[in-house]
Coordinates of C-alpha atoms in Angstrom, one line a residue:
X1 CA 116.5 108.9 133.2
X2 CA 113.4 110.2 131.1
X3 CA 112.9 113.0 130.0
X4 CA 109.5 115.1 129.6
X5 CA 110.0 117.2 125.9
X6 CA 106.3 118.8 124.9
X7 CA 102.2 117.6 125.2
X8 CA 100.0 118.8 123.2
X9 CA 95.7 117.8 123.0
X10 CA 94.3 118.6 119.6
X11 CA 91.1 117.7 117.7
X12 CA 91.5 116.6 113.8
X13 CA 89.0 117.1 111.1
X14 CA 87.5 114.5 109.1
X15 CA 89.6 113.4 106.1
X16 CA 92.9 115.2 107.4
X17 CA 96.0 114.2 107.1
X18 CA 99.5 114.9 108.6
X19 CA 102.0 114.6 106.5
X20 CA 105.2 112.2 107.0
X21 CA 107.7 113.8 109.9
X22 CA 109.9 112.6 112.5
X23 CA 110.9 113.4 115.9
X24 CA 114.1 113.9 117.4
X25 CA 112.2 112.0 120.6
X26 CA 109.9 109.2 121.0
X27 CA 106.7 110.2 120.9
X28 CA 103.3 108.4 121.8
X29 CA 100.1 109.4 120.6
X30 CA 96.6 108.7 122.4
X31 CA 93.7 108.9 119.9
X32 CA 90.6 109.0 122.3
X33 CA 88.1 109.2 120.4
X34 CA 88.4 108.9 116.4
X35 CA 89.4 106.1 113.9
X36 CA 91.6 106.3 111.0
X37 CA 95.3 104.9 110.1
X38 CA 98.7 105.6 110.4
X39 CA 102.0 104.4 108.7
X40 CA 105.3 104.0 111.1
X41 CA 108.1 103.3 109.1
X42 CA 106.9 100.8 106.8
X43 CA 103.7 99.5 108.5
X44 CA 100.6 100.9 108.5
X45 CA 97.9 100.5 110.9
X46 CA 94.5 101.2 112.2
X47 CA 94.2 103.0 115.1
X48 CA 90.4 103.3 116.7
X49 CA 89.2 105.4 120.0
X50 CA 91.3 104.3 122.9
X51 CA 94.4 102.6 121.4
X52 CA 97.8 104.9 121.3
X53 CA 101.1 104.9 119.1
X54 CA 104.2 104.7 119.8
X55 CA 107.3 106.3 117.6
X56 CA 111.0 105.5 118.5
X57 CA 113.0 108.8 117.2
X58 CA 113.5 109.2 113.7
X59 CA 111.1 107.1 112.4
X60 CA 109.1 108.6 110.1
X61 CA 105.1 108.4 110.3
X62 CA 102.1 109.9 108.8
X63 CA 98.8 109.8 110.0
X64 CA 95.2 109.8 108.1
X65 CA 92.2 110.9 110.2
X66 CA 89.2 108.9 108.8
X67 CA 86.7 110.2 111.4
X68 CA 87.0 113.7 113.1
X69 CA 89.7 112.3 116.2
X70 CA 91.0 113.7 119.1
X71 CA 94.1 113.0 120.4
X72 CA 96.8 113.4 123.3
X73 CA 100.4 113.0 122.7
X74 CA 103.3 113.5 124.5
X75 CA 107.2 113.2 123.5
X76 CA 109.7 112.7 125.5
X77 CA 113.8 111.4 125.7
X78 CA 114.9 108.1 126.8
X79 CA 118.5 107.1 128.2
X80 CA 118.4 103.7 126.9
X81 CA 117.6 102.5 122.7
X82 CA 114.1 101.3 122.1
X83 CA 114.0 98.6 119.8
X84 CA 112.2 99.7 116.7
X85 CA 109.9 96.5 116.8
X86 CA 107.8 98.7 119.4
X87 CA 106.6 101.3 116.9
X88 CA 103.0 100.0 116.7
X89 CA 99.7 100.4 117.9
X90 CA 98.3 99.0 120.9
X91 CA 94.8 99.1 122.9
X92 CA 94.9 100.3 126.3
X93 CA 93.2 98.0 128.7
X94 CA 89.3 98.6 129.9
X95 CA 90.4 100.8 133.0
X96 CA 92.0 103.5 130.6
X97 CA 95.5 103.1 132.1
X98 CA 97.4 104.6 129.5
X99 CA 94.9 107.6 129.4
X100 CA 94.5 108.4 133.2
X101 CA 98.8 108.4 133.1
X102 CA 98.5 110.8 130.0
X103 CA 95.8 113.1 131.9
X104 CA 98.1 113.5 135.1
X105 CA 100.8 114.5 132.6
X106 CA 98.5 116.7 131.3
X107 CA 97.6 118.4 134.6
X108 CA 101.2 118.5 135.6
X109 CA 101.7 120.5 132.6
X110 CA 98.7 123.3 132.6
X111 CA 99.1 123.5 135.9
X112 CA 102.5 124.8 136.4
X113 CA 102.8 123.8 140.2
X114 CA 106.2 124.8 141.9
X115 CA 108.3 122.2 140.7
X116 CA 106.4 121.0 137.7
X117 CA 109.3 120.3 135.6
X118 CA 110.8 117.8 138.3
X119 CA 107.2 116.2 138.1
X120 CA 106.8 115.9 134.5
X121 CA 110.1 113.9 134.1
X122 CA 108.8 111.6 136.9
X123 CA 105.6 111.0 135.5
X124 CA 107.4 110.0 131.7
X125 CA 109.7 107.8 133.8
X126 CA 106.4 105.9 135.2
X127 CA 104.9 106.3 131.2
X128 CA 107.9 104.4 130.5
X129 CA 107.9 101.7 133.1
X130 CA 104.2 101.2 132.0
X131 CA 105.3 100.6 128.9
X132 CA 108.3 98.2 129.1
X133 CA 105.8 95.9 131.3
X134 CA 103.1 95.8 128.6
X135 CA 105.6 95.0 126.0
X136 CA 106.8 92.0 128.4
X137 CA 102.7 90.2 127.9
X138 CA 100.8 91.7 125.2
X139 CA 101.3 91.9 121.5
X140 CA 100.7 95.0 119.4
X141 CA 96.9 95.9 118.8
X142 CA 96.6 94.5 115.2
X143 CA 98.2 92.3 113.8
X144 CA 98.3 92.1 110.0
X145 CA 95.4 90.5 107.6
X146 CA 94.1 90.5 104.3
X147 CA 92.0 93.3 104.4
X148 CA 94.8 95.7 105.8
X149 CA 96.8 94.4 102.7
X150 CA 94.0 95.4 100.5
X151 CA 93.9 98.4 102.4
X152 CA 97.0 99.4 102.1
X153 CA 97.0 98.9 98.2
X154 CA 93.7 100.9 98.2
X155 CA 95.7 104.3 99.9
X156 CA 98.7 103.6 97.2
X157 CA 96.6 103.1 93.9
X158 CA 93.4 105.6 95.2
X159 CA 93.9 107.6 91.9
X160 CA 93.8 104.9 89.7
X161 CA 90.7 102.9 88.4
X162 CA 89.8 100.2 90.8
X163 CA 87.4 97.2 90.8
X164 CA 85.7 96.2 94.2
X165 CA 85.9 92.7 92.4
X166 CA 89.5 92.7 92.1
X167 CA 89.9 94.2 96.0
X168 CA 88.1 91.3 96.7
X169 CA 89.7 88.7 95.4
X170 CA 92.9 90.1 96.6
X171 CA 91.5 89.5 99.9
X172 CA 90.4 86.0 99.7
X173 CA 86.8 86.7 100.1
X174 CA 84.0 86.9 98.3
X175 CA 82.8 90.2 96.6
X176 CA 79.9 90.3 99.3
X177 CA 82.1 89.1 102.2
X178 CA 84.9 91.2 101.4
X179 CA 82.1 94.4 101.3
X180 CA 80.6 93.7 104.4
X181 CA 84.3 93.2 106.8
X182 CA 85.7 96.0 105.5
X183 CA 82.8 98.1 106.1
X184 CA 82.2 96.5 109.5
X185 CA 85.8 96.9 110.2
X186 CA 86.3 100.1 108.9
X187 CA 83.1 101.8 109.2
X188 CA 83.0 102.6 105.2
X189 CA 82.0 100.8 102.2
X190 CA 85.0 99.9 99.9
X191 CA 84.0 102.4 97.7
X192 CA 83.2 105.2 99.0
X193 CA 86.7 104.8 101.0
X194 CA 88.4 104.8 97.8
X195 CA 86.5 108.1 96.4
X196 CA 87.1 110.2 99.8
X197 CA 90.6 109.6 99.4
X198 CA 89.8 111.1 95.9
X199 CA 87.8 113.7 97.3
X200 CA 90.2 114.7 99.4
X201 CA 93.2 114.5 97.6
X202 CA 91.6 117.1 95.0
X203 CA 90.4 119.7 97.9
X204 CA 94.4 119.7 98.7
X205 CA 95.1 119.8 94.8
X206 CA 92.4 123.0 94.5
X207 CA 93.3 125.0 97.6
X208 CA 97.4 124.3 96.8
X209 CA 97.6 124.1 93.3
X210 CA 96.6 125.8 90.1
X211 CA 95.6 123.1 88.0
X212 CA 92.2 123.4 86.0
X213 CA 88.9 121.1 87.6
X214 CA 89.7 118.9 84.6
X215 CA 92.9 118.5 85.0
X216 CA 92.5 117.8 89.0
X217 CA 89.3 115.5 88.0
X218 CA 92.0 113.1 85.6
X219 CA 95.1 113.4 88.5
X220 CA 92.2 112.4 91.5
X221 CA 91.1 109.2 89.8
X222 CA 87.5 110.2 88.7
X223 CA 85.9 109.3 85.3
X224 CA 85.5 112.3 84.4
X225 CA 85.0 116.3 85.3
X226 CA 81.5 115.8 85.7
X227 CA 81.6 112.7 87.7
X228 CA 84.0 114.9 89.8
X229 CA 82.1 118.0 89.9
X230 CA 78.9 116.2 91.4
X231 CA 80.3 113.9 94.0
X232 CA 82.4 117.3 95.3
X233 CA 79.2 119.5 95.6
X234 CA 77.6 116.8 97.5
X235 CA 80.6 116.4 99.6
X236 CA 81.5 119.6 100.5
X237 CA 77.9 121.5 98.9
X238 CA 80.2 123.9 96.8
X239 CA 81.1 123.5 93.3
X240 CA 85.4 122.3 93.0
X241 CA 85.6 126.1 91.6
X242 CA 83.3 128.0 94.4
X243 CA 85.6 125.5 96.9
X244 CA 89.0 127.4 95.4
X245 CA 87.7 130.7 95.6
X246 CA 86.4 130.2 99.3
X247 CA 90.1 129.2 100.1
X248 CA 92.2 131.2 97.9
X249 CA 93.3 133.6 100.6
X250 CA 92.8 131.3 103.9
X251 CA 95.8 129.4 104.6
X252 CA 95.4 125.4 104.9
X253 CA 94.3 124.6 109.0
X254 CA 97.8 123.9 110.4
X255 CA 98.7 122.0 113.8
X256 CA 102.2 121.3 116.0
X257 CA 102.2 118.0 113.8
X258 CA 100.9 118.6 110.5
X259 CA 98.6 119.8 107.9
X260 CA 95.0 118.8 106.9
X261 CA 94.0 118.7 103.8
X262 CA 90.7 121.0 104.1
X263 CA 88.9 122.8 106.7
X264 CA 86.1 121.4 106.1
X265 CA 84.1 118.1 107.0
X266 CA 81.9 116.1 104.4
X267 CA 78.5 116.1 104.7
X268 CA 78.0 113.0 103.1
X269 CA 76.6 109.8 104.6
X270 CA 78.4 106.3 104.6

């Protein structure tokens, strides 16, 4: 027996973030339109428009919203253990399977229909059907490479002083080569990947914390306050201190599974 527990649709601003969590339930996320990344235990993927995630209970995930994303999720209790080699992410198929099945759920669930509840536990119980046939013939959506690697070594050392060279050669391409994949598969330069994370790691430092622009310049990985200072303005078009003041009595954006870093998108070009 399955199940239904909660659904929710949301939209997530650029360059948000929800923060690690867990479930008590498995839980599988549909990002229809969007592209960013998100770590499931120990693994950390890409997820782009039409591919979903799926979280066995208790594993802790996070999830980093590159591009402005919307997304359908849905959790729900299973009678039987899911092997924990099925958190990952995986496409849907061209006819939108997985999507339509989420939609009916979806219906089911704003609707309210005289026996809705009954239905909504059916429906999961055809989710998870779905489900254990895909995982009999396909494999996950990506699997790993080099530049995920680099990737992943970019998120963890952001705030330190990187060299594109030295991504590169960590890659096993060439300094042009490895610029051109990485922006072709993740729609940003090297970069200017590595200073958004910046930029956004010091709009969460300004709104939550107390620390000086200096101070917040040196902890975000920037040369220095002035090199800060500029790139912000552009970013956001208000100084790091005008940015604090705006914010200083408006609570971060909160959702039913996390927190973004800023209310605000970046009006920046790649």
């Amino acid at each position: 027996m399955y199940r239904f527990e909660f659904l929710s649709h949301l939209t997530h601003p650029q360059d948000s973030y929800v923060q690690h969590h867990q479930h008590y339930c498995c839980e599988l996320v549909y990002y229809i339109q969007g592209s960013g990344r998100t770590c499931i235990g120990t693994n950390t993927s890409a997820y782009v428009s039409h591919s979903y995630s799926f979280i066995t209970p208790g594993m802790i995930h996070d999830e980093w919203h590159q591009d402005t994303t919307e997304v359908l999720f849905i959790g729900f209790t299973a009678n039987a253990a899911i092997s924990i080699e099925k958190n990952a992410i995986y496409p849907d198929d061209t006819q939108h399977s997985m999507l339509d099945l989420l939609l009916r759920l979806k219906s089911e669930f704003t609707q309210q229909k005289q026996d809705y509840d009954e239905m909504l536990n059916l429906l999961t119980g055809e989710l998870m059907i779905y489900l254990r046939r895909l995982w009999k013939q396909s494999q996950p959506l990506q699997q790993k490479d080099h530049l995920v690697y680099t990737r992943n070594y970019m998120d963890e050392h952001y705030r330190q002083k990187i060299q594109v060279e030295a991504l590169a050669a960590m890659s096993g391409y060439s300094y042009d080569r490895f610029r051109h994949l990485f922006k072709e598969k993740y729609g940003i330069a090297p970069l200017q990947y590595i200073f958004r994370k910046r930029l956004a790691y010091a709009r969460h430092m300004l709104i939550h914390g107390n620390h000086s622009v200096t101070e917040i310049a040196f902890e975000a990985g920037f040369f220095n306050d002035a090199q800060f200072c500029s790139m912000f303005k552009r970013e956001t078009g208000r100084s790091p201190k005008q940015f604090r003041n705006h914010f200083a009595h408006v609570q971060p954006a909160s959702t039913l599974t996390g927190i973004s870093f800023s209310q605000e998108q970046p009006n920046g070009s790649n």
